[in-house]
Structures are given as C-alpha cells and as structure tokens.
PDB file of C-alpha atoms in Angstrom:
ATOM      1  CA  UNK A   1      -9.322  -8.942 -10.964  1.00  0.00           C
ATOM      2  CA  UNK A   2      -7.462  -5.949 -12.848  1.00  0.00           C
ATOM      3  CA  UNK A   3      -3.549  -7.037 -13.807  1.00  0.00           C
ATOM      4  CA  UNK A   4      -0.525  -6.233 -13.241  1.00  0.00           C
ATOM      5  CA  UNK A   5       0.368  -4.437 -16.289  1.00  0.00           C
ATOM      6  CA  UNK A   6       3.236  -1.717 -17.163  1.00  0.00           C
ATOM      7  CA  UNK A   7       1.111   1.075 -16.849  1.00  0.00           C
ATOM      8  CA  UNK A   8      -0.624  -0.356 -13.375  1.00  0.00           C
ATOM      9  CA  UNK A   9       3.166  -0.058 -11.802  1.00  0.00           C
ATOM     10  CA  UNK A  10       3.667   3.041 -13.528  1.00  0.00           C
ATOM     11  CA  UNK A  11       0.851   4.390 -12.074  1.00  0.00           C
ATOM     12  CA  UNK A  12       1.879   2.728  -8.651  1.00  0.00           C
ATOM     13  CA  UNK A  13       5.266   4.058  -8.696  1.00  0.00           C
ATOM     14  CA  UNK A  14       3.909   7.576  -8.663  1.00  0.00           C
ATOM     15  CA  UNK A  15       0.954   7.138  -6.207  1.00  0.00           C
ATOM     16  CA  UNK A  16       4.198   5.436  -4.186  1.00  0.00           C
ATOM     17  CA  UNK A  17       6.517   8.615  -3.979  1.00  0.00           C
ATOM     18  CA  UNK A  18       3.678  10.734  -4.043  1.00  0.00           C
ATOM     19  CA  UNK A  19       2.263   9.176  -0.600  1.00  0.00           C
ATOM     20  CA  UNK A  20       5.849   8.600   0.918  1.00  0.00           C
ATOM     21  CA  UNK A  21       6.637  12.346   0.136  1.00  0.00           C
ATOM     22  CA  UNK A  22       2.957  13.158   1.960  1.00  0.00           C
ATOM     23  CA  UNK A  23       4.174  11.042   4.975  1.00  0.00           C
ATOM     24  CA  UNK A  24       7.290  12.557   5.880  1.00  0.00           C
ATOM     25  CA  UNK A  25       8.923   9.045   4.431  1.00  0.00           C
ATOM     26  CA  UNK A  26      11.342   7.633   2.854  1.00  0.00           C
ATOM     27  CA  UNK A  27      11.708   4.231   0.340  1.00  0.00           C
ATOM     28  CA  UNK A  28      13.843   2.958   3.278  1.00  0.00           C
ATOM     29  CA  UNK A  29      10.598   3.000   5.664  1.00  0.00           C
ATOM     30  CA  UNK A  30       8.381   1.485   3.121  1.00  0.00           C
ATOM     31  CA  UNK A  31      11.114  -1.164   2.633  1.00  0.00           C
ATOM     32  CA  UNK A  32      11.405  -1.570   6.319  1.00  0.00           C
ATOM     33  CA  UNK A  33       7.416  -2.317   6.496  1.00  0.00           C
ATOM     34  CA  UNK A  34       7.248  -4.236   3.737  1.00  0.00           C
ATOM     35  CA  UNK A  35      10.670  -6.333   4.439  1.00  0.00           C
ATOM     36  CA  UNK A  36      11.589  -5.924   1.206  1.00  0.00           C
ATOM     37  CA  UNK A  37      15.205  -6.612  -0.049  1.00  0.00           C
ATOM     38  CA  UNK A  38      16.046  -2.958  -0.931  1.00  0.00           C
ATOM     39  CA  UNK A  39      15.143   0.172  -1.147  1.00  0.00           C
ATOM     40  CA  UNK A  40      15.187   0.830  -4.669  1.00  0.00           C
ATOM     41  CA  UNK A  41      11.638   1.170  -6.422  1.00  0.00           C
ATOM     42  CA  UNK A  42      11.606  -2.353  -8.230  1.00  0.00           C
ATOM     43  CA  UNK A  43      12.760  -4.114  -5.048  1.00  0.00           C
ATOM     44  CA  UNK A  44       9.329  -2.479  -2.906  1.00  0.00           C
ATOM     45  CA  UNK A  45       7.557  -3.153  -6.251  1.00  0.00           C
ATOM     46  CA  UNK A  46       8.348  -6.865  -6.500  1.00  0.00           C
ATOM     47  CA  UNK A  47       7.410  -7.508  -2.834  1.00  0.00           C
ATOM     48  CA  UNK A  48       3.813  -5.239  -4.238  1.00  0.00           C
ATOM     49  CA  UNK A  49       3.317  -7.265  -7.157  1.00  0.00           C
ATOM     50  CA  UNK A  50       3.137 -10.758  -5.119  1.00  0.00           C
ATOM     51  CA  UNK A  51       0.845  -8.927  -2.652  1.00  0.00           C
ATOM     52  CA  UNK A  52      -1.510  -8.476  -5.861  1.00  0.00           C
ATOM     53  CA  UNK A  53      -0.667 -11.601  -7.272  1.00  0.00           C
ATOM     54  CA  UNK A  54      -2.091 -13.326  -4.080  1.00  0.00           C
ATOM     55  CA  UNK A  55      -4.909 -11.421  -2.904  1.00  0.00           C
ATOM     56  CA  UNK A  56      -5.540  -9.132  -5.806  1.00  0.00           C
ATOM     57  CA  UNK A  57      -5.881  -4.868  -5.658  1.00  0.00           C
ATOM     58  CA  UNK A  58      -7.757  -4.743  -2.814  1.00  0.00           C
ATOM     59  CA  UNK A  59      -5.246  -7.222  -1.052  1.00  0.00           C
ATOM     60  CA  UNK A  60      -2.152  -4.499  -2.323  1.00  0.00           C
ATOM     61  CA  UNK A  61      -4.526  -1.340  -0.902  1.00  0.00           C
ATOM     62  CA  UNK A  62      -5.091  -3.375   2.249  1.00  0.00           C
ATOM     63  CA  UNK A  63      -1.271  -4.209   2.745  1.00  0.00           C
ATOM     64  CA  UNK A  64      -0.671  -0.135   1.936  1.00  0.00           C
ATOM     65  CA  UNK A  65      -2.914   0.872   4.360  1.00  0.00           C
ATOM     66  CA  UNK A  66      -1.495  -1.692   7.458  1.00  0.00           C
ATOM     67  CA  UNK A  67       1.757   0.298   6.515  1.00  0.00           C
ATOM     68  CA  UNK A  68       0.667   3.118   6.868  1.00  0.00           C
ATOM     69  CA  UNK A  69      -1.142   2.356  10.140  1.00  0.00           C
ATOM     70  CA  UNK A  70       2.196   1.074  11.282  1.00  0.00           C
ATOM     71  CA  UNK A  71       3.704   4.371  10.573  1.00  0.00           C
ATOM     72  CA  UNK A  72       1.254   6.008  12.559  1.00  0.00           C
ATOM     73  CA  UNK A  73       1.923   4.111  15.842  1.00  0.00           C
ATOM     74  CA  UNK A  74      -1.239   1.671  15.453  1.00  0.00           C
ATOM     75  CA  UNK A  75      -0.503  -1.537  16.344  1.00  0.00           C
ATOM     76  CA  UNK A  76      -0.477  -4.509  13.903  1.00  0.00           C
ATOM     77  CA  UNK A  77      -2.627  -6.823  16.352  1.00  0.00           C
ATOM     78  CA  UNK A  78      -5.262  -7.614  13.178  1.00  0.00           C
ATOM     79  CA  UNK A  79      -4.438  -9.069  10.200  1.00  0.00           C
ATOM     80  CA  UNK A  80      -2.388  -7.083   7.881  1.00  0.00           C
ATOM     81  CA  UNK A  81      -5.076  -4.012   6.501  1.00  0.00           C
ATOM     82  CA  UNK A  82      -7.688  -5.216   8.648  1.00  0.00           C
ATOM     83  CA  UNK A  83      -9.786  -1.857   9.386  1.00  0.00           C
ATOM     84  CA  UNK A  84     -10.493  -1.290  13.357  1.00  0.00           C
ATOM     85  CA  UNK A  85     -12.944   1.391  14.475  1.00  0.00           C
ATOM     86  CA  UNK A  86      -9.974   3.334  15.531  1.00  0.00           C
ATOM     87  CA  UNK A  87      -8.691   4.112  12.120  1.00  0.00           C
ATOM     88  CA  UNK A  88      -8.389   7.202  10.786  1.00  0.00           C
ATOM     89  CA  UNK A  89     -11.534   7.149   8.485  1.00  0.00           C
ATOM     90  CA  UNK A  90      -9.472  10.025   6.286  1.00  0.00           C
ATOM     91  CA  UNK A  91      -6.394   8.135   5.376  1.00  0.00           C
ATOM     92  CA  UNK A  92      -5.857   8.466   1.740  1.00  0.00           C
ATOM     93  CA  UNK A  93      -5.237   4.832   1.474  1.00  0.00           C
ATOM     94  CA  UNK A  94      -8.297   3.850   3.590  1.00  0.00           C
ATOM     95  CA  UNK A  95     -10.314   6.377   0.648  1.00  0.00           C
ATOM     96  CA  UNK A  96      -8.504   4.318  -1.569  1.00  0.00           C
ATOM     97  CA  UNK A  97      -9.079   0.780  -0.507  1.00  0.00           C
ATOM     98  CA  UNK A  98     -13.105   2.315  -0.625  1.00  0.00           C
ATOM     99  CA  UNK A  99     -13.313   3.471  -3.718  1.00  0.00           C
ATOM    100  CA  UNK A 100     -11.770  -0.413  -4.827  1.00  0.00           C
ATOM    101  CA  UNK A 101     -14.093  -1.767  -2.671  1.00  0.00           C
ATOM    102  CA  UNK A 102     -17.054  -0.046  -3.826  1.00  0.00           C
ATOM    103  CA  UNK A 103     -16.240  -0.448  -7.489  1.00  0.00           C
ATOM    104  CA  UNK A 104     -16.248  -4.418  -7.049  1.00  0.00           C
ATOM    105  CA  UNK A 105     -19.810  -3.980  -5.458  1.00  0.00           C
ATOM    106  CA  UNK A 106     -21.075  -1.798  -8.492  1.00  0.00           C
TER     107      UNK A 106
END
C-alpha cells in the first residue's frame, strides 16, 4: 500500500482543484460530500487521509469517484464507490481508480 507522504497530498491537492475546477465545483461541494469540517484544503484533506488510512488508494479513488457520482445526480444506493453498469465508463476518476486497480494486478 503506497503512503501518505508530503508529496502524495501535494500531488492530491492539485489533482483536487484541478477536478473541482473541471466540475463546475467548488471546495464547499466537496466538503459537503465528504462532511468534512471546512472547506479549506487541509480540512477535505484530513477527512482524505483517513479514507486512505482505512482502505488504502484505491479506497480514496473509490470514495472520489462516489462523489463525483453524487454530483452527477446518481444515487448513493451502493456502497460508497461501488461501480454500477450505469456509470459513466469515462469519468476521470473511474480512469483513475483503473489505472490503481490495474497496477495492483501487474
């Protein structure tokens, strides 16, 4: 399982705005989804971090991609990042959770 490191929420923090900024969003929405205690960065990365901590990367692209499902208008009925055959095969988070996926298998 990779860490959390400096450079991982670095690297997080920018995939973060980027995505939000693709979406229309705002850190408010993400900290809506994510029931975070703010919307400032570390508060949405804290609530990230624990997500990792307890299910690992995959878990963190998982819980990404329910959000962004949410956003979307899909409903929540599955477990949090549970794929259905309704997603959108062409999320960039579902590409994402993939390309974790696949490197694990490898």
């Amino acid at each position: 399982m990779s860490s959390w490191t400096p450079e991982f929420e670095a690297d997080l923090t920018l995939l973060l705005k980027d995505w939000l900024k693709q979406q229309g969003r705002t850190q408010a929405d993400l900290r809506r989804n994510l029931r975070a205690v703010s919307t400032r960065m570390p508060a949405l990365l804290e609530v990230l971090e624990r997500e990792h901590n307890m299910r690992g990367l995959a878990g963190l692209a998982d819980r990404l991609c329910s959000v962004e499902a949410e956003w979307h208008g899909q409903p929540s009925s599955e477990p949090a990042g549970v794929a259905t055959a309704d997603d959108d095969p062409f999320g960039q988070l579902d590409l994402l959770l993939q390309e974790i996926r696949d490197d694990c298998t490898d």
